The first five atom37 places (N, CA, C, CB, O) and aatype in JSON, in Angstrom:
{
  "aatype": [5, 19, 5, 10, 19, 6, 15, 7, 7, 7, 10, 19, 5, 0, 7, 7, 15, 10, 1, 10, 15, 4, 0, 0, 15, 1, 16, 13, 1, 5, 18, 16, 12, 0, 17, 13, 1, 5, 0, 14, 7, 11, 6, 1, 6, 13, 19, 0, 0, 19, 16, 1, 2, 7, 7, 7, 14, 19, 18, 0, 3, 15, 19, 11, 7, 1, 13, 16, 9, 15, 1, 3, 2, 0, 2, 2, 1, 19, 18, 10, 5, 12, 16, 15, 10, 11, 14, 6, 3, 16, 0, 19, 18, 18, 4, 0, 0, 3, 1, 2, 14, 17, 0, 0, 15, 0, 16, 2, 15, 10, 2, 6, 18, 3, 16, 17, 7, 5, 7, 16, 5, 19, 16, 19, 15, 15],
  "atom_mask": [
    [1, 1, 1, 1, 1],
    [1, 1, 1, 1, 1],
    [1, 1, 1, 1, 1],
    [1, 1, 1, 1, 1],
    [1, 1, 1, 1, 1],
    [1, 1, 1, 1, 1],
    [1, 1, 1, 1, 1],
    [1, 1, 1, 0, 1],
    [1, 1, 1, 0, 1],
    [1, 1, 1, 0, 1],
    [1, 1, 1, 1, 1],
    [1, 1, 1, 1, 1],
    [1, 1, 1, 1, 1],
    [1, 1, 1, 1, 1],
    [1, 1, 1, 0, 1],
    [1, 1, 1, 0, 1],
    [1, 1, 1, 1, 1],
    [1, 1, 1, 1, 1],
    [1, 1, 1, 1, 1],
    [1, 1, 1, 1, 1],
    [1, 1, 1, 1, 1],
    [1, 1, 1, 1, 1],
    [1, 1, 1, 1, 1],
    [1, 1, 1, 1, 1],
    [1, 1, 1, 1, 1],
    [1, 1, 1, 1, 1],
    [1, 1, 1, 1, 1],
    [1, 1, 1, 1, 1],
    [1, 1, 1, 1, 1],
    [1, 1, 1, 1, 1],
    [1, 1, 1, 1, 1],
    [1, 1, 1, 1, 1],
    [1, 1, 1, 1, 1],
    [1, 1, 1, 1, 1],
    [1, 1, 1, 1, 1],
    [1, 1, 1, 1, 1],
    [1, 1, 1, 1, 1],
    [1, 1, 1, 1, 1],
    [1, 1, 1, 1, 1],
    [1, 1, 1, 1, 1],
    [1, 1, 1, 0, 1],
    [1, 1, 1, 1, 1],
    [1, 1, 1, 1, 1],
    [1, 1, 1, 1, 1],
    [1, 1, 1, 1, 1],
    [1, 1, 1, 1, 1],
    [1, 1, 1, 1, 1],
    [1, 1, 1, 1, 1],
    [1, 1, 1, 1, 1],
    [1, 1, 1, 1, 1],
    [1, 1, 1, 1, 1],
    [1, 1, 1, 1, 1],
    [1, 1, 1, 1, 1],
    [1, 1, 1, 0, 1],
    [1, 1, 1, 0, 1],
    [1, 1, 1, 0, 1],
    [1, 1, 1, 1, 1],
    [1, 1, 1, 1, 1],
    [1, 1, 1, 1, 1],
    [1, 1, 1, 1, 1],
    [1, 1, 1, 1, 1],
    [1, 1, 1, 1, 1],
    [1, 1, 1, 1, 1],
    [1, 1, 1, 1, 1],
    [1, 1, 1, 0, 1],
    [1, 1, 1, 1, 1],
    [1, 1, 1, 1, 1],
    [1, 1, 1, 1, 1],
    [1, 1, 1, 1, 1],
    [1, 1, 1, 1, 1],
    [1, 1, 1, 1, 1],
    [1, 1, 1, 1, 1],
    [1, 1, 1, 1, 1],
    [1, 1, 1, 1, 1],
    [1, 1, 1, 1, 1],
    [1, 1, 1, 1, 1],
    [1, 1, 1, 1, 1],
    [1, 1, 1, 1, 1],
    [1, 1, 1, 1, 1],
    [1, 1, 1, 1, 1],
    [1, 1, 1, 1, 1],
    [1, 1, 1, 1, 1],
    [1, 1, 1, 1, 1],
    [1, 1, 1, 1, 1],
    [1, 1, 1, 1, 1],
    [1, 1, 1, 1, 1],
    [1, 1, 1, 1, 1],
    [1, 1, 1, 1, 1],
    [1, 1, 1, 1, 1],
    [1, 1, 1, 1, 1],
    [1, 1, 1, 1, 1],
    [1, 1, 1, 1, 1],
    [1, 1, 1, 1, 1],
    [1, 1, 1, 1, 1],
    [1, 1, 1, 1, 1],
    [1, 1, 1, 1, 1],
    [1, 1, 1, 1, 1],
    [1, 1, 1, 1, 1],
    [1, 1, 1, 1, 1],
    [1, 1, 1, 1, 1],
    [1, 1, 1, 1, 1],
    [1, 1, 1, 1, 1],
    [1, 1, 1, 1, 1],
    [1, 1, 1, 1, 1],
    [1, 1, 1, 1, 1],
    [1, 1, 1, 1, 1],
    [1, 1, 1, 1, 1],
    [1, 1, 1, 1, 1],
    [1, 1, 1, 1, 1],
    [1, 1, 1, 1, 1],
    [1, 1, 1, 1, 1],
    [1, 1, 1, 1, 1],
    [1, 1, 1, 1, 1],
    [1, 1, 1, 1, 1],
    [1, 1, 1, 1, 1],
    [1, 1, 1, 1, 1],
    [1, 1, 1, 0, 1],
    [1, 1, 1, 1, 1],
    [1, 1, 1, 0, 1],
    [1, 1, 1, 1, 1],
    [1, 1, 1, 1, 1],
    [1, 1, 1, 1, 1],
    [1, 1, 1, 1, 1],
    [1, 1, 1, 1, 1],
    [1, 1, 1, 1, 1],
    [1, 1, 1, 1, 1]
  ],
  "atom_positions": [
    [[0.84, -1.18, 0.0], [0.0, 0.0, 0.0], [0.89, 1.24, 0.0], [-0.96, 0.0, 1.22], [1.9, 1.3, 0.69]],
    [[0.49, 2.23, -0.78], [1.27, 3.44, -0.87], [1.2, 4.2, 0.45], [0.78, 4.33, -2.04], [0.16, 4.22, 1.09]],
    [[2.3, 4.82, 0.85], [2.35, 5.67, 2.03], [2.48, 7.11, 1.59], [3.51, 5.28, 2.97], [3.16, 7.42, 0.61]],
    [[1.82, 8.0, 2.34], [1.77, 9.42, 1.97], [2.34, 10.28, 3.09], [0.32, 9.84, 1.65], [2.07, 10.04, 4.26]],
    [[3.14, 11.28, 2.72], [3.74, 12.18, 3.7], [3.53, 13.61, 3.23], [5.26, 11.89, 3.91], [3.99, 14.0, 2.16]],
    [[2.81, 14.39, 4.05], [2.55, 15.79, 3.72], [3.63, 16.7, 4.3], [1.17, 16.2, 4.24], [4.27, 16.37, 5.29]],
    [[3.8, 17.84, 3.65], [4.72, 18.87, 4.15], [4.27, 20.22, 3.61], [6.19, 18.57, 3.73], [3.41, 20.3, 2.73]],
    [[4.86, 21.28, 4.15], [4.59, 22.61, 3.64], [3.67, 23.45, 4.48], [0.0, 0.0, 0.0], [3.45, 24.63, 4.18]],
    [[3.11, 22.88, 5.54], [2.24, 23.66, 6.41], [3.03, 24.68, 7.21], [0.0, 0.0, 0.0], [4.26, 24.68, 7.22]],
    [[2.3, 25.56, 7.9], [2.95, 26.56, 8.71], [1.99, 27.64, 9.14], [0.0, 0.0, 0.0], [0.77, 27.52, 9.0]],
    [[2.57, 28.72, 9.66], [1.79, 29.87, 10.11], [1.91, 30.98, 9.07], [2.29, 30.37, 11.52], [3.01, 31.33, 8.63]],
    [[0.77, 31.53, 8.67], [0.75, 32.58, 7.65], [-0.33, 33.59, 8.0], [0.52, 31.99, 6.24], [-1.33, 33.24, 8.63]],
    [[-0.12, 34.83, 7.6], [-1.13, 35.85, 7.85], [-2.25, 35.75, 6.82], [-0.49, 37.25, 7.8], [-2.05, 35.25, 5.71]],
    [[-3.4, 36.22, 7.2], [-4.54, 36.25, 6.29], [-4.15, 36.98, 5.01], [-5.76, 36.93, 6.95], [-3.49, 38.02, 5.04]],
    [[-4.57, 36.41, 3.89], [-4.21, 36.96, 2.59], [-2.96, 36.36, 1.99], [0.0, 0.0, 0.0], [-2.64, 36.59, 0.82]],
    [[-2.24, 35.6, 2.8], [-1.0, 35.0, 2.35], [-1.22, 33.7, 1.58], [0.0, 0.0, 0.0], [-2.35, 33.3, 1.31]],
    [[-0.11, 33.05, 1.24], [-0.14, 31.83, 0.45], [0.75, 30.76, 1.07], [0.3, 32.11, -0.99], [1.72, 31.05, 1.76]],
    [[0.38, 29.52, 0.79], [1.2, 28.36, 1.16], [1.05, 27.31, 0.07], [0.79, 27.79, 2.56], [0.03, 27.25, -0.61]],
    [[2.07, 26.49, -0.07], [2.0, 25.37, -0.99], [2.27, 24.09, -0.22], [3.01, 25.53, -2.16], [3.36, 23.88, 0.31]],
    [[1.27, 23.24, -0.17], [1.41, 21.95, 0.48], [1.87, 20.91, -0.53], [0.07, 21.51, 1.13], [1.53, 20.96, -1.71]],
    [[2.66, 19.97, -0.04], [3.17, 18.89, -0.88], [2.86, 17.56, -0.22], [4.69, 19.05, -1.13], [2.9, 17.44, 1.0]],
    [[2.56, 16.57, -1.03], [2.32, 15.21, -0.55], [3.2, 14.28, -1.37], [0.8, 14.81, -0.66], [3.09, 14.19, -2.59]],
    [[4.09, 13.58, -0.67], [4.99, 12.64, -1.33], [4.52, 11.22, -1.11], [6.44, 12.82, -0.82], [4.22, 10.83, 0.01]],
    [[4.45, 10.44, -2.18], [4.05, 9.04, -2.1], [5.27, 8.14, -2.08], [3.12, 8.67, -3.28], [6.3, 8.45, -2.68]],
    [[5.14, 7.02, -1.38], [6.29, 6.11, -1.21], [6.62, 5.36, -2.49], [6.01, 5.12, -0.1], [7.74, 4.87, -2.65]],
    [[5.68, 5.26, -3.37], [5.91, 4.58, -4.64], [4.95, 5.16, -5.66], [5.72, 3.03, -4.51], [4.18, 6.07, -5.35]],
    [[5.01, 4.66, -6.85], [4.18, 5.22, -7.9], [2.71, 5.19, -7.52], [4.4, 4.47, -9.2], [2.2, 4.19, -7.02]],
    [[2.04, 6.28, -7.77], [0.63, 6.38, -7.41], [-0.18, 6.9, -8.6], [0.43, 7.3, -6.18], [-1.3, 7.39, -8.44]],
    [[0.39, 6.78, -9.79], [-0.21, 7.39, -10.96], [-1.59, 6.83, -11.29], [0.68, 7.22, -12.14], [-2.34, 7.44, -12.04]],
    [[-1.92, 5.64, -10.73], [-3.21, 5.05, -11.05], [-4.33, 5.51, -10.11], [-3.11, 3.56, -11.0], [-5.49, 5.11, -10.27]],
    [[-3.99, 6.35, -9.13], [-4.98, 6.73, -8.12], [-5.41, 8.18, -8.25], [-4.42, 6.5, -6.75], [-4.6, 9.07, -8.49]],
    [[-6.71, 8.41, -8.1], [-7.2, 9.75, -7.84], [-6.68, 10.17, -6.47], [-8.76, 9.81, -7.89], [-6.68, 9.38, -5.53]],
    [[-6.25, 11.42, -6.36], [-5.68, 11.95, -5.12], [-6.49, 13.15, -4.65], [-4.2, 12.34, -5.31], [-7.09, 13.87, -5.45]],
    [[-6.5, 13.34, -3.33], [-7.32, 14.41, -2.78], [-6.64, 15.03, -1.56], [-8.7, 13.89, -2.41], [-5.74, 14.45, -0.95]],
    [[-7.1, 16.22, -1.24], [-6.75, 16.89, 0.01], [-8.04, 17.07, 0.83], [-6.04, 18.27, -0.25], [-9.08, 17.47, 0.31]],
    [[-7.92, 16.77, 2.11], [-8.98, 17.03, 3.08], [-8.38, 17.88, 4.19], [-9.6, 15.68, 3.64], [-7.16, 18.04, 4.28]],
    [[-9.24, 18.43, 5.04], [-8.75, 19.18, 6.19], [-9.68, 18.96, 7.38], [-8.63, 20.68, 5.86], [-10.85, 18.64, 7.23]],
    [[-9.11, 19.15, 8.56], [-9.89, 18.99, 9.77], [-9.49, 20.07, 10.77], [-9.69, 17.58, 10.38], [-8.34, 20.13, 11.21]],
    [[-10.45, 20.91, 11.12], [-10.25, 21.94, 12.12], [-10.61, 21.4, 13.5], [-11.09, 23.21, 11.78], [-11.37, 20.44, 13.59]],
    [[-10.08, 21.97, 14.56], [-10.39, 21.49, 15.91], [-11.89, 21.47, 16.17], [-9.71, 22.37, 16.96], [-12.59, 22.45, 15.93]],
    [[-12.37, 20.33, 16.66], [-13.77, 20.2, 16.99], [-14.7, 20.01, 15.81], [0.0, 0.0, 0.0], [-15.92, 19.99, 15.97]],
    [[-14.13, 19.88, 14.63], [-14.96, 19.71, 13.43], [-14.62, 18.41, 12.72], [-14.78, 20.91, 12.47], [-13.57, 17.82, 12.95]],
    [[-15.53, 17.97, 11.86], [-15.29, 16.76, 11.08], [-14.31, 17.06, 9.94], [-16.63, 16.2, 10.53], [-14.16, 18.2, 9.5]],
    [[-13.68, 16.0, 9.48], [-12.79, 16.13, 8.34], [-13.63, 16.47, 7.11], [-11.96, 14.83, 8.12], [-14.67, 15.87, 6.87]],
    [[-13.15, 17.45, 6.33], [-13.92, 17.88, 5.18], [-13.06, 17.9, 3.92], [-14.5, 19.25, 5.43], [-11.85, 18.09, 3.96]],
    [[-13.73, 17.69, 2.81], [-13.09, 17.67, 1.51], [-12.61, 19.06, 1.12], [-14.05, 17.13, 0.45], [-13.27, 20.06, 1.39]],
    [[-11.44, 19.1, 0.47], [-10.9, 20.36, -0.05], [-10.8, 20.32, -1.57], [-9.52, 20.64, 0.57], [-11.36, 21.18, -2.25]],
    [[-10.09, 19.32, -2.09], [-9.87, 19.25, -3.54], [-9.44, 17.84, -3.93], [-8.82, 20.27, -3.98], [-8.9, 17.1, -3.11]],
    [[-9.69, 17.48, -5.18], [-9.27, 16.18, -5.7], [-8.92, 16.3, -7.17], [-10.39, 15.11, -5.49], [-9.39, 17.19, -7.88]],
    [[-8.06, 15.39, -7.62], [-7.62, 15.39, -9.02], [-7.5, 13.96, -9.5], [-6.25, 16.14, -9.17], [-7.06, 13.08, -8.76]],
    [[-7.89, 13.71, -10.75], [-7.83, 12.36, -11.3], [-6.39, 11.93, -11.55], [-8.64, 12.28, -12.59], [-5.46, 12.72, -11.42]],
    [[-6.23, 10.67, -11.91], [-4.89, 10.1, -12.03], [-4.05, 10.77, -13.1], [-4.99, 8.63, -12.32], [-2.82, 10.76, -13.01]],
    [[-4.69, 11.35, -14.12], [-3.93, 12.02, -15.17], [-3.9, 13.54, -15.0], [-4.51, 11.66, -16.53], [-3.49, 14.26, -15.91]],
    [[-4.34, 14.0, -13.85], [-4.29, 15.43, -13.57], [-5.52, 16.2, -14.01], [0.0, 0.0, 0.0], [-5.57, 17.43, -13.87]],
    [[-6.5, 15.52, -14.54], [-7.68, 16.2, -15.04], [-8.8, 16.26, -14.02], [0.0, 0.0, 0.0], [-8.69, 15.79, -12.89]],
    [[-9.91, 16.88, -14.47], [-11.14, 16.9, -13.7], [-11.01, 17.32, -12.26], [0.0, 0.0, 0.0], [-11.61, 16.68, -11.39]],
    [[-10.25, 18.38, -11.96], [-10.15, 18.75, -10.55], [-11.5, 19.16, -9.98], [-9.14, 19.87, -10.36], [-12.31, 19.79, -10.66]],
    [[-11.72, 18.79, -8.74], [-12.94, 19.12, -8.02], [-12.54, 19.89, -6.77], [-13.76, 17.83, -7.66], [-11.57, 19.53, -6.1]],
    [[-13.29, 20.94, -6.45], [-12.98, 21.76, -5.29], [-14.21, 21.96, -4.42], [-12.41, 23.11, -5.74], [-15.34, 22.0, -4.91]],
    [[-13.96, 22.09, -3.13], [-15.02, 22.53, -2.23], [-15.35, 23.98, -2.55], [-14.59, 22.37, -0.73], [-14.48, 24.75, -2.95]],
    [[-16.6, 24.35, -2.37], [-17.02, 25.72, -2.68], [-16.23, 26.75, -1.87], [-18.52, 25.89, -2.4], [-15.97, 27.86, -2.33]],
    [[-15.85, 26.36, -0.67], [-15.17, 27.3, 0.23], [-13.76, 27.66, -0.24], [-15.1, 26.72, 1.62], [-13.19, 28.66, 0.21]],
    [[-13.19, 26.85, -1.13], [-11.81, 27.13, -1.57], [-11.72, 27.4, -3.07], [-10.91, 25.95, -1.22], [-10.65, 27.72, -3.58]],
    [[-12.83, 27.27, -3.76], [-12.83, 27.45, -5.22], [-12.34, 28.86, -5.57], [-14.26, 27.21, -5.8], [-12.8, 29.85, -5.01]],
    [[-11.42, 28.91, -6.52], [-10.86, 30.19, -6.93], [-9.66, 30.63, -6.11], [0.0, 0.0, 0.0], [-8.97, 31.57, -6.5]],
    [[-9.41, 29.97, -5.0], [-8.27, 30.31, -4.14], [-7.23, 29.2, -4.08], [-8.74, 30.64, -2.74], [-6.04, 29.48, -3.98]],
    [[-7.67, 27.95, -4.14], [-6.78, 26.8, -4.05], [-6.69, 26.1, -5.4], [-7.28, 25.82, -2.96], [-7.64, 26.09, -6.18]],
    [[-5.52, 25.52, -5.66], [-5.3, 24.76, -6.88], [-4.59, 23.46, -6.55], [-4.48, 25.58, -7.9], [-3.54, 23.45, -5.92]],
    [[-5.2, 22.35, -6.98], [-4.58, 21.05, -6.79], [-3.88, 20.64, -8.08], [-5.63, 19.98, -6.36], [-4.38, 20.89, -9.17]],
    [[-2.72, 20.01, -7.93], [-1.99, 19.52, -9.1], [-1.19, 18.29, -8.69], [-1.05, 20.64, -9.69], [-1.05, 17.99, -7.5]],
    [[-0.65, 17.59, -9.69], [0.13, 16.41, -9.38], [1.28, 16.26, -10.36], [-0.74, 15.16, -9.4], [1.22, 16.74, -11.49]],
    [[2.31, 15.59, -9.9], [3.49, 15.29, -10.71], [3.71, 13.79, -10.6], [4.77, 16.1, -10.22], [4.35, 13.31, -9.67]],
    [[3.18, 13.05, -11.54], [3.25, 11.59, -11.47], [4.68, 11.07, -11.62], [2.36, 10.97, -12.54], [5.01, 10.01, -11.09]],
    [[5.52, 11.79, -12.32], [6.9, 11.35, -12.51], [7.66, 11.33, -11.19], [7.61, 12.25, -13.51], [8.57, 10.53, -10.99]],
    [[7.26, 12.24, -10.28], [7.94, 12.34, -8.98], [7.05, 11.93, -7.82], [8.44, 13.75, -8.76], [7.39, 12.15, -6.66]],
    [[5.92, 11.32, -8.13], [5.02, 10.79, -7.1], [4.62, 11.85, -6.07], [5.67, 9.62, -6.39], [4.69, 11.61, -4.87]],
    [[4.21, 13.01, -6.56], [3.82, 14.08, -5.67], [2.49, 14.7, -6.1], [4.91, 15.15, -5.62], [2.15, 14.75, -7.29]],
    [[1.77, 15.17, -5.1], [0.57, 15.95, -5.35], [0.68, 17.22, -4.51], [-0.74, 15.13, -5.0], [1.19, 17.2, -3.4]],
    [[0.18, 18.33, -5.07], [0.36, 19.63, -4.44], [-0.99, 20.31, -4.2], [1.25, 20.52, -5.3], [-1.99, 20.02, -4.86]],
    [[-0.98, 21.21, -3.24], [-2.13, 22.09, -3.02], [-1.59, 23.51, -2.86], [-2.98, 21.64, -1.76], [-1.02, 23.85, -1.82]],
    [[-1.78, 24.32, -3.88], [-1.4, 25.73, -3.82], [-2.56, 26.51, -3.22], [-1.02, 26.28, -5.23], [-3.67, 26.49, -3.75]],
    [[-2.29, 27.2, -2.1], [-3.34, 27.92, -1.39], [-3.01, 29.42, -1.41], [-3.48, 27.4, 0.07], [-1.93, 29.82, -0.98]],
    [[-3.93, 30.21, -1.89], [-3.75, 31.66, -1.93], [-4.91, 32.34, -1.23], [-3.62, 32.16, -3.39], [-5.93, 31.71, -0.94]],
    [[-4.75, 33.63, -0.97], [-5.8, 34.41, -0.3], [-6.33, 33.69, 0.93], [-6.95, 34.7, -1.27], [-7.54, 33.58, 1.14]],
    [[-5.41, 33.19, 1.73], [-5.8, 32.38, 2.9], [-6.59, 33.2, 3.9], [-4.57, 31.79, 3.57], [-6.36, 34.39, 4.09]],
    [[-7.52, 32.51, 4.55], [-8.4, 33.11, 5.55], [-8.22, 32.38, 6.87], [-9.88, 33.07, 5.1], [-7.8, 31.23, 6.88]],
    [[-8.54, 33.03, 7.98], [-8.44, 32.34, 9.28], [-9.26, 31.05, 9.32], [-8.89, 33.26, 10.39], [-8.88, 30.11, 10.01]],
    [[-10.36, 31.01, 8.61], [-11.18, 29.8, 8.6], [-10.56, 28.65, 7.81], [-12.54, 30.11, 8.04], [-11.09, 27.54, 7.82]],
    [[-9.45, 28.9, 7.14], [-8.71, 27.81, 6.49], [-7.79, 27.08, 7.47], [-7.89, 28.37, 5.32], [-7.18, 26.07, 7.11]],
    [[-7.69, 27.57, 8.68], [-6.86, 26.94, 9.69], [-7.35, 25.52, 9.97], [-6.84, 27.77, 10.98], [-8.51, 25.31, 10.31]],
    [[-6.44, 24.55, 9.83], [-6.8, 23.14, 10.0], [-5.55, 22.29, 9.81], [-7.92, 22.7, 8.99], [-4.5, 22.78, 9.4]],
    [[-5.7, 21.02, 10.11], [-4.7, 20.03, 9.69], [-5.13, 19.53, 8.31], [-4.58, 18.84, 10.73], [-6.27, 19.11, 8.12]],
    [[-4.21, 19.59, 7.37], [-4.5, 19.19, 5.99], [-3.92, 17.8, 5.73], [-3.92, 20.23, 4.99], [-2.76, 17.51, 6.04]],
    [[-4.76, 16.96, 5.14], [-4.41, 15.57, 4.87], [-4.45, 15.27, 3.38], [-5.34, 14.63, 5.63], [-5.34, 15.71, 2.66]],
    [[-3.47, 14.51, 2.94], [-3.44, 13.98, 1.59], [-4.06, 12.58, 1.63], [-1.98, 13.94, 1.01], [-3.89, 11.86, 2.61]],
    [[-4.79, 12.2, 0.57], [-5.45, 10.9, 0.56], [-5.46, 10.31, -0.84], [-6.87, 11.03, 1.1], [-5.48, 11.03, -1.83]],
    [[-5.45, 8.98, -0.9], [-5.52, 8.26, -2.16], [-6.82, 7.48, -2.25], [-4.32, 7.31, -2.31], [-7.27, 6.88, -1.28]],
    [[-7.42, 7.5, -3.43], [-8.67, 6.79, -3.68], [-8.49, 5.29, -3.43], [-9.17, 7.05, -5.12], [-7.44, 4.74, -3.76]],
    [[-9.49, 4.64, -2.88], [-9.42, 3.19, -2.64], [-9.49, 2.4, -3.94], [-10.56, 2.77, -1.71], [-9.11, 1.23, -3.96]],
    [[-9.97, 3.02, -5.01], [-10.13, 2.32, -6.28], [-9.1, 2.84, -7.29], [-11.57, 2.51, -6.82], [-9.2, 3.98, -7.75]],
    [[-8.12, 2.01, -7.65], [-7.2, 2.43, -8.71], [-7.96, 2.57, -10.03], [-6.04, 1.43, -8.87], [-8.96, 1.88, -10.25]],
    [[-7.5, 3.42, -10.86], [-8.07, 3.64, -12.19], [-9.49, 4.2, -12.13], [-8.07, 2.35, -12.98], [-10.25, 4.03, -13.08]],
    [[-9.85, 4.86, -11.02], [-11.15, 5.52, -10.95], [-11.26, 6.55, -12.07], [-11.35, 6.19, -9.57], [-10.28, 7.23, -12.4]],
    [[-12.44, 6.67, -12.64], [-12.62, 7.51, -13.81], [-12.74, 8.99, -13.48], [-13.83, 7.07, -14.57], [-12.47, 9.84, -14.32]],
    [[-13.14, 9.3, -12.26], [-13.36, 10.69, -11.91], [-12.93, 10.95, -10.48], [-14.83, 11.08, -12.11], [-12.71, 10.02, -9.7]],
    [[-12.82, 12.23, -10.14], [-12.45, 12.62, -8.79], [-13.72, 12.8, -7.97], [-11.61, 13.93, -8.79], [-14.7, 13.37, -8.45]],
    [[-13.7, 12.32, -6.74], [-14.86, 12.41, -5.88], [-14.54, 13.18, -4.61], [-15.37, 11.02, -5.53], [-13.39, 13.23, -4.17]],
    [[-15.57, 13.79, -4.03], [-15.4, 14.53, -2.78], [-15.84, 13.72, -1.57], [-16.17, 15.84, -2.84], [-15.92, 14.26, -0.46]],
    [[-16.12, 12.44, -1.76], [-16.61, 11.6, -0.68], [-15.46, 11.04, 0.14], [-17.46, 10.46, -1.23], [-14.6, 10.34, -0.39]],
    [[-15.44, 11.34, 1.42], [-14.37, 10.89, 2.31], [-14.23, 9.37, 2.29], [-14.61, 11.38, 3.73], [-13.12, 8.84, 2.37]],
    [[-15.35, 8.67, 2.19], [-15.34, 7.21, 2.26], [-14.69, 6.54, 1.06], [-16.75, 6.7, 2.39], [-14.39, 5.35, 1.08]],
    [[-14.45, 7.32, 0.0], [-13.82, 6.76, -1.19], [-12.3, 6.72, -1.08], [-14.21, 7.57, -2.41], [-11.63, 6.18, -1.95]],
    [[-11.76, 7.28, -0.01], [-10.31, 7.35, 0.17], [-9.9, 6.5, 1.36], [-9.85, 8.82, 0.36], [-10.45, 6.64, 2.45]],
    [[-8.93, 5.61, 1.15], [-8.56, 4.7, 2.23], [-7.09, 4.76, 2.62], [-8.9, 3.32, 1.84], [-6.66, 4.0, 3.49]],
    [[-6.32, 5.63, 1.99], [-4.92, 5.79, 2.36], [-4.7, 7.26, 2.69], [-3.97, 5.32, 1.21], [-5.02, 8.14, 1.89]],
    [[-4.15, 7.52, 3.88], [-4.04, 8.88, 4.38], [-2.62, 9.15, 4.87], [-5.04, 9.12, 5.51], [-1.93, 8.26, 5.35]],
    [[-2.22, 10.4, 4.73], [-0.99, 10.84, 5.35], [-1.23, 11.22, 6.81], [0.0, 0.0, 0.0], [-2.34, 11.08, 7.32]],
    [[-0.17, 11.7, 7.47], [-0.27, 12.04, 8.88], [-0.77, 13.46, 9.09], [1.06, 11.87, 9.55], [-1.13, 13.83, 10.21]],
    [[-0.8, 14.25, 8.04], [-1.33, 15.61, 8.12], [-0.25, 16.65, 8.34], [0.0, 0.0, 0.0], [0.82, 16.37, 8.88]],
    [[-0.56, 17.87, 7.92], [0.32, 19.01, 8.15], [-0.54, 20.2, 8.59], [1.15, 19.36, 6.85], [-1.59, 20.48, 8.01]],
    [[-0.07, 20.89, 9.63], [-0.86, 21.97, 10.23], [-0.72, 23.26, 9.42], [-0.42, 22.2, 11.68], [0.38, 23.68, 9.08]],
    [[-1.86, 23.87, 9.14], [-1.9, 25.19, 8.52], [-2.64, 26.12, 9.47], [-2.59, 25.16, 7.1], [-3.77, 25.84, 9.86]],
    [[-1.99, 27.21, 9.84], [-2.59, 28.19, 10.74], [-2.57, 29.55, 10.07], [-1.85, 28.23, 12.11], [-1.51, 30.04, 9.66]],
    [[-3.73, 30.16, 9.95], [-3.85, 31.46, 9.31], [-4.26, 32.48, 10.37], [-4.87, 31.44, 8.12], [-5.33, 32.36, 10.96]],
    [[-3.42, 33.45, 10.61], [-3.71, 34.47, 11.62], [-4.42, 35.67, 10.99], [-2.42, 34.93, 12.33], [-4.18, 36.01, 9.83]],
    [[-5.28, 36.28, 11.78], [-6.05, 37.44, 11.27], [-5.29, 38.74, 11.46], [-7.4, 37.52, 11.97], [-5.8, 39.8, 11.09]]
  ]
}
């Protein structure tokens, strides 16, 4: 099973930017990949997902137009570029891989992802 390690989190002021990175332990080109986040006291929520070939990105309404998901299959990495950050974006961000290889589309359903990283903290100050 592929292992995922996130990095790039940190403390940033509102309006700032961060780029999160997720490194896979081996090739993951056959999997749809996604980012989720979980704020203290809240359930884990979908942020963005991208299909195995980098197409069909899907975004949560709360981040649409501000966040961009991308992937580099040659280097087994998936990224989340975050701009115009808001205090409500503060959360632990998790990278996840779809349970079904060769899935045709990206989904926002948490139950469709069965491989998770350990998370990286993003804190946005006002």
